[in-house]
GROMACS .gro file of C-alpha atoms in nm:
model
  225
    1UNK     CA    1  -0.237   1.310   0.920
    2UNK     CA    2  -0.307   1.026   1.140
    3UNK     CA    3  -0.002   0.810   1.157
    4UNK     CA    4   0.117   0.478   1.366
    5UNK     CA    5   0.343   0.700   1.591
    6UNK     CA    6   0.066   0.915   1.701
    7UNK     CA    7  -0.188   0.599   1.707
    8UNK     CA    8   0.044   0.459   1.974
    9UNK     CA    9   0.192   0.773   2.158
   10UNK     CA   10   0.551   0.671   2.039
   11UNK     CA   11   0.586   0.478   2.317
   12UNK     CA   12   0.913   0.224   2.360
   13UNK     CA   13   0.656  -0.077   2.415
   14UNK     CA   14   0.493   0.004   2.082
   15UNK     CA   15   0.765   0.001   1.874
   16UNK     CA   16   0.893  -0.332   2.063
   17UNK     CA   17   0.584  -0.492   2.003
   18UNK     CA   18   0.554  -0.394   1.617
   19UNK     CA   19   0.922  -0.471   1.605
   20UNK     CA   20   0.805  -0.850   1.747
   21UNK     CA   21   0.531  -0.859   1.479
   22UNK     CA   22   0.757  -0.787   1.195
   23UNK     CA   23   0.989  -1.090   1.315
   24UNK     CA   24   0.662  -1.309   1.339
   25UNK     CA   25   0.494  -1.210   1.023
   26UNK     CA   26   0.856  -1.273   0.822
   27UNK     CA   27   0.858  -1.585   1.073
   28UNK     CA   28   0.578  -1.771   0.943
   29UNK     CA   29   0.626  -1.657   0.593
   30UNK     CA   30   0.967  -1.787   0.552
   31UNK     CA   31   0.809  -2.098   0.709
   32UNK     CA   32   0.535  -2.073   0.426
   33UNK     CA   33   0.745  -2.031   0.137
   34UNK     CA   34   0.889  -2.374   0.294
   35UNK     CA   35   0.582  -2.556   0.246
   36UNK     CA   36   0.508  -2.426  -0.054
   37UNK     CA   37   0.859  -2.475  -0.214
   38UNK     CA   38   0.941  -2.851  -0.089
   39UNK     CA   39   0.591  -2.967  -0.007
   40UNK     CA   40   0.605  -3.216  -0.280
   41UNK     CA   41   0.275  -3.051  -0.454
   42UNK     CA   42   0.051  -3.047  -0.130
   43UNK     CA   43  -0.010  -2.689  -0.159
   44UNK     CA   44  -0.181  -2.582  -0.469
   45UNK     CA   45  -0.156  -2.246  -0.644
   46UNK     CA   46  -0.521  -2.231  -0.592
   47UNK     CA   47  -0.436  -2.210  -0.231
   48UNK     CA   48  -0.187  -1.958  -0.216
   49UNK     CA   49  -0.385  -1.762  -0.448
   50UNK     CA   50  -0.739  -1.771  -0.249
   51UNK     CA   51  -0.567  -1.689   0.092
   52UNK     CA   52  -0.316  -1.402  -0.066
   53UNK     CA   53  -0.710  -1.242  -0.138
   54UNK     CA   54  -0.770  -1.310   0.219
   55UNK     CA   55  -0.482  -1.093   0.332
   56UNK     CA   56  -0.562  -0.881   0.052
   57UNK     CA   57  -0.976  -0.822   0.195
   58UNK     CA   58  -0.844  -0.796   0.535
   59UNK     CA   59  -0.606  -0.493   0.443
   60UNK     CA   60  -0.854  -0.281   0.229
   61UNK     CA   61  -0.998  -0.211   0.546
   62UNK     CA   62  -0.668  -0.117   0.762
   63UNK     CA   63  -0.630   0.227   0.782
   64UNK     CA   64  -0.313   0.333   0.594
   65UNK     CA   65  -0.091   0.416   0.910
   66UNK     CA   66   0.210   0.475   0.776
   67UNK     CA   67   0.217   0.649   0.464
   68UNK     CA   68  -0.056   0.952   0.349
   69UNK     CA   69  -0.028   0.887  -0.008
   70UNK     CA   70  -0.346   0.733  -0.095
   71UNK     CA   71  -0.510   1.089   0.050
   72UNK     CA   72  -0.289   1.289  -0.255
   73UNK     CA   73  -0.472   1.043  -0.489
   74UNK     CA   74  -0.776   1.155  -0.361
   75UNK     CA   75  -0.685   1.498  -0.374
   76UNK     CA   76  -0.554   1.514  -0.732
   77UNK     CA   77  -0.867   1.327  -0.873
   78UNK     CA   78  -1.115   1.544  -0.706
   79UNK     CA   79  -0.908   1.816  -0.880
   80UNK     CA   80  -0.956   1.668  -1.173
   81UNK     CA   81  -1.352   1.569  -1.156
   82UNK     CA   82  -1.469   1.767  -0.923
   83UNK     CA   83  -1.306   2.121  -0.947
   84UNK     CA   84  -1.221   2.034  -1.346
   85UNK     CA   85  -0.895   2.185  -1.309
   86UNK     CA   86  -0.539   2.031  -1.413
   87UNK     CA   87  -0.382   1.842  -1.106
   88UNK     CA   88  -0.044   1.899  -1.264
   89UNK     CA   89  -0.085   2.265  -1.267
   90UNK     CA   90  -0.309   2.374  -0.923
   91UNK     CA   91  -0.256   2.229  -0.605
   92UNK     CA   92  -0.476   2.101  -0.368
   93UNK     CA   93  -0.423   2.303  -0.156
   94UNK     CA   94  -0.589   2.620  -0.377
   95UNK     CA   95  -0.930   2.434  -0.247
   96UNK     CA   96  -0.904   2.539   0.127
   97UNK     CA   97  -1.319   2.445   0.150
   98UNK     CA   98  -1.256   2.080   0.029
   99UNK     CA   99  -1.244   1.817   0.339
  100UNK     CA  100  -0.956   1.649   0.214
  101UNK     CA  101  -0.693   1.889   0.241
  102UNK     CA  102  -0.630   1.886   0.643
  103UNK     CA  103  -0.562   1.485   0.514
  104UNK     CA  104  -0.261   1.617   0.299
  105UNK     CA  105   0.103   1.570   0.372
  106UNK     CA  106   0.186   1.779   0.083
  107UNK     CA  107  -0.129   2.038   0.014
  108UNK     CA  108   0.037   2.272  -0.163
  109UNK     CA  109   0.209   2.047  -0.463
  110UNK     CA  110   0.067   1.948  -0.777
  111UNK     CA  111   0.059   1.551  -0.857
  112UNK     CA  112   0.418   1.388  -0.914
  113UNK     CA  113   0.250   1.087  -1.075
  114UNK     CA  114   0.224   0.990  -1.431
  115UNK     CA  115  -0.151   1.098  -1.678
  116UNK     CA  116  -0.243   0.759  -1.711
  117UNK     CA  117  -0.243   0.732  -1.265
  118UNK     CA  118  -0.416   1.076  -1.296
  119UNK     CA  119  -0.694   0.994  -1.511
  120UNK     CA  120  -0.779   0.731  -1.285
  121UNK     CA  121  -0.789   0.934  -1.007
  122UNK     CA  122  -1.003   1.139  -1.176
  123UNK     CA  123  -1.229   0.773  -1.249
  124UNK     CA  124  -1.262   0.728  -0.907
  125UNK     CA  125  -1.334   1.075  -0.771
  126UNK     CA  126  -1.610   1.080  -1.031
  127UNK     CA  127  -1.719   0.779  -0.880
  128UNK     CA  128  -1.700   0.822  -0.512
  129UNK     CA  129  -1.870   1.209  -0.542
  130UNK     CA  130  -1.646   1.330  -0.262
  131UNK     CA  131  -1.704   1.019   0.004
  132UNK     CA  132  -1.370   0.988   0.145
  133UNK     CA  133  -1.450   0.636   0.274
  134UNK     CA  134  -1.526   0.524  -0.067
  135UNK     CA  135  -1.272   0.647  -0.237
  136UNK     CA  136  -0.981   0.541  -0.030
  137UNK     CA  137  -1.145   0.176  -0.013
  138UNK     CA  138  -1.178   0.260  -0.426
  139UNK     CA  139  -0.810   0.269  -0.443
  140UNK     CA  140  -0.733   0.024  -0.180
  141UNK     CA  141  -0.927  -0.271  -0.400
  142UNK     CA  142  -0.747  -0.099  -0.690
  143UNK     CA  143  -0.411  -0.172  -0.552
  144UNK     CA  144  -0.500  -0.535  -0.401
  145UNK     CA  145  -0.631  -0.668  -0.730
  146UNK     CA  146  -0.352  -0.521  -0.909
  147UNK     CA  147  -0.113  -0.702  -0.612
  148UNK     CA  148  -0.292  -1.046  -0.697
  149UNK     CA  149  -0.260  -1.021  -1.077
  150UNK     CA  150   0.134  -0.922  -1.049
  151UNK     CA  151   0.107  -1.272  -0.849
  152UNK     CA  152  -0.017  -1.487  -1.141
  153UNK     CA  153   0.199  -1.274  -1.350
  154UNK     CA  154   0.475  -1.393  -1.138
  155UNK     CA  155   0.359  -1.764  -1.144
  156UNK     CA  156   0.333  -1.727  -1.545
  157UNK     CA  157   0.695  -1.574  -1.569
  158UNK     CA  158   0.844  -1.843  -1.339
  159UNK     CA  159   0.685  -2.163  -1.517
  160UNK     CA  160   0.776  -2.040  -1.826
  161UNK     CA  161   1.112  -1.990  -1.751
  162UNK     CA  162   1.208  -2.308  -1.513
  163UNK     CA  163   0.899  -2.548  -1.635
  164UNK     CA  164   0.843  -2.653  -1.275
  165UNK     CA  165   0.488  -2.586  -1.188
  166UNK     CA  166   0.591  -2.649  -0.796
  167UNK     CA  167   0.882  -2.358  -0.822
  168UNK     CA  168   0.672  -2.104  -1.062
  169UNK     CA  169   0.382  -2.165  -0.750
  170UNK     CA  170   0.676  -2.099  -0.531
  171UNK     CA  171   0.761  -1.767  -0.658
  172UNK     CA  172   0.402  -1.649  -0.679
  173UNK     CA  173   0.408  -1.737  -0.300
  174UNK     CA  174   0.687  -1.530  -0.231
  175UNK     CA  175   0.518  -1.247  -0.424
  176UNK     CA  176   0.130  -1.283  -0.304
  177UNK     CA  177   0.196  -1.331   0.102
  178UNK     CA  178   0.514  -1.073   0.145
  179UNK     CA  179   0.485  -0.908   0.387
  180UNK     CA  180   0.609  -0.580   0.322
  181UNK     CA  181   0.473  -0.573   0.018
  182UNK     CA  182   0.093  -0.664   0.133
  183UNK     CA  183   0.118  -0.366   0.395
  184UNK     CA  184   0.302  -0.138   0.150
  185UNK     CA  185   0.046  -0.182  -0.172
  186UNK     CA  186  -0.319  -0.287   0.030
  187UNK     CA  187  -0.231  -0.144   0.357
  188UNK     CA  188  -0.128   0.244   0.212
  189UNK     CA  189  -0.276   0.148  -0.102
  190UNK     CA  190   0.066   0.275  -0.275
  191UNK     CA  191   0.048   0.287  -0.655
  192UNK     CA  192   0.383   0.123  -0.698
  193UNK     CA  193   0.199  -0.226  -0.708
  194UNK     CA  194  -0.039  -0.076  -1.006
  195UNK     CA  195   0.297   0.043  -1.190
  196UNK     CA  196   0.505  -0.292  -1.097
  197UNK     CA  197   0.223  -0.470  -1.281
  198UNK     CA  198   0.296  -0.298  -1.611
  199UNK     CA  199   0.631  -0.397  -1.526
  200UNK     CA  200   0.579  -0.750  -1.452
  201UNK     CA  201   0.338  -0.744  -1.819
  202UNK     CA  202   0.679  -0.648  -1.998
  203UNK     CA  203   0.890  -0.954  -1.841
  204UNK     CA  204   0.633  -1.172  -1.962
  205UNK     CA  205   0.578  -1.054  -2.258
  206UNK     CA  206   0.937  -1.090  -2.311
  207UNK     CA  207   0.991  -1.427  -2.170
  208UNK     CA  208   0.718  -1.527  -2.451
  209UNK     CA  209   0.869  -1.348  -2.715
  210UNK     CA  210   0.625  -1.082  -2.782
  211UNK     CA  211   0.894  -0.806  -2.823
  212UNK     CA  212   0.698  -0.560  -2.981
  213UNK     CA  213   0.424  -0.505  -2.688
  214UNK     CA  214   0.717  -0.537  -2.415
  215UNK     CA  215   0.797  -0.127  -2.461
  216UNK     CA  216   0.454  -0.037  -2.504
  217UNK     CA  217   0.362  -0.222  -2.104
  218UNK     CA  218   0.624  -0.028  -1.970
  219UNK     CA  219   0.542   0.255  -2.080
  220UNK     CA  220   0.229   0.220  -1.938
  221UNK     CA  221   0.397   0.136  -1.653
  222UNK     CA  222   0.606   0.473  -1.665
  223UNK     CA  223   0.260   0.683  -1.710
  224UNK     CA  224   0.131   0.560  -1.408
  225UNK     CA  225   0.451   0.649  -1.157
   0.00000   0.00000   0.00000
């Protein structure tokens, strides 16, 4: 339960100087999307696409300061492949001996998330073989290649809609480099970004006129969170 406040003692002169990189980072990102949305064509999707994986590489190996979740995934797939019990019925906290629990904000609850998230977890835990390293890296490149598919997604949605290539490449800039959103679904390696893709498959599938597979995507979506 290693967080950014205990990282940095809670000190005033931490929080001023993450406060400052906030500002920058949504600084030079609004002065991105500016390049991107009236550079007449100069910066190609290719671009935006190759260095949103560069963000993406360089957070799969941040630790995830502010938010524990990714250590609950963990938990409820070792559950699941390891101890071959239901993660919606024990907690993990009922496995006192396992190394992940003193990692838990939330030990002695049962998964919240949807079967189809859950199986996964169980994937990956059968994967990993209890390395904690592994598996949080496992679920960090799970969430950044689900954050850079949601991005073409996104670029797919847009074109289609407006038939500008420059404003679809535009949006998928907007989506790719945010901020908030790189730190939120790399950084913590939330699963939001895994469901939002199931959600993003729906809009498209709408916008082309495949009604019958929109429900279906988001209920995939709704399985996962």
């Amino acid at each position: 339960l290693l967080d950014l406040g205990k990282i940095t003692g809670y000190s005033w002169v931490s929080a001023g100087l993450y406060l400052a990189l906030i500002v920058a980072l949504y600084g030079l990102y609004g002065f991105g999307y500016r390049l991107v949305a009236w550079g007449r064509g100069t910066v190609r999707l290719s671009v935006v696409m190759l260095f949103g994986a560069a963000l993406c590489l360089e957070l799969v190996w941040v630790y995830p300061a502010t938010a524990a979740d990714v250590f609950g995934y963990v938990a409820h797939g070792r559950l699941l492949a390891l101890h071959q019990v239901n993660p919606f019925v024990v907690a993990p906290g009922e496995f006192p001996a396992d190394p992940i629990v003193p990692f838990l904000a939330f030990a002695n609850e049962p998964s919240p998330y949807g079967p189809a998230w859950v199986l996964l977890n169980g994937g990956l835990a059968q994967i990993a073989r209890g390395n904690l390293l592994v598996e949080v890296l496992l679920y960090k490149s799970v969430a950044a290649l689900a954050h850079l598919a949601g991005a073409g997604v996104v670029f797919a949605i847009a074109r289609r809609l407006c038939g500008d290539t420059q404003r679809a490449r535009a949006s998928a800039y907007l989506y790719a480099w945010n901020p908030m959103v790189l730190w939120e679904m790399v950084g913590n390696a939330h699963n939001d970004g895994v469901m939002m893709l199931m959600g993003l498959a729906a809009a498209w599938l709408f916008v082309v006129r495949r009604d019958l597979l929109v429900l279906p995507a988001l209920v995939v979506g709704a399985l996962i969170k």
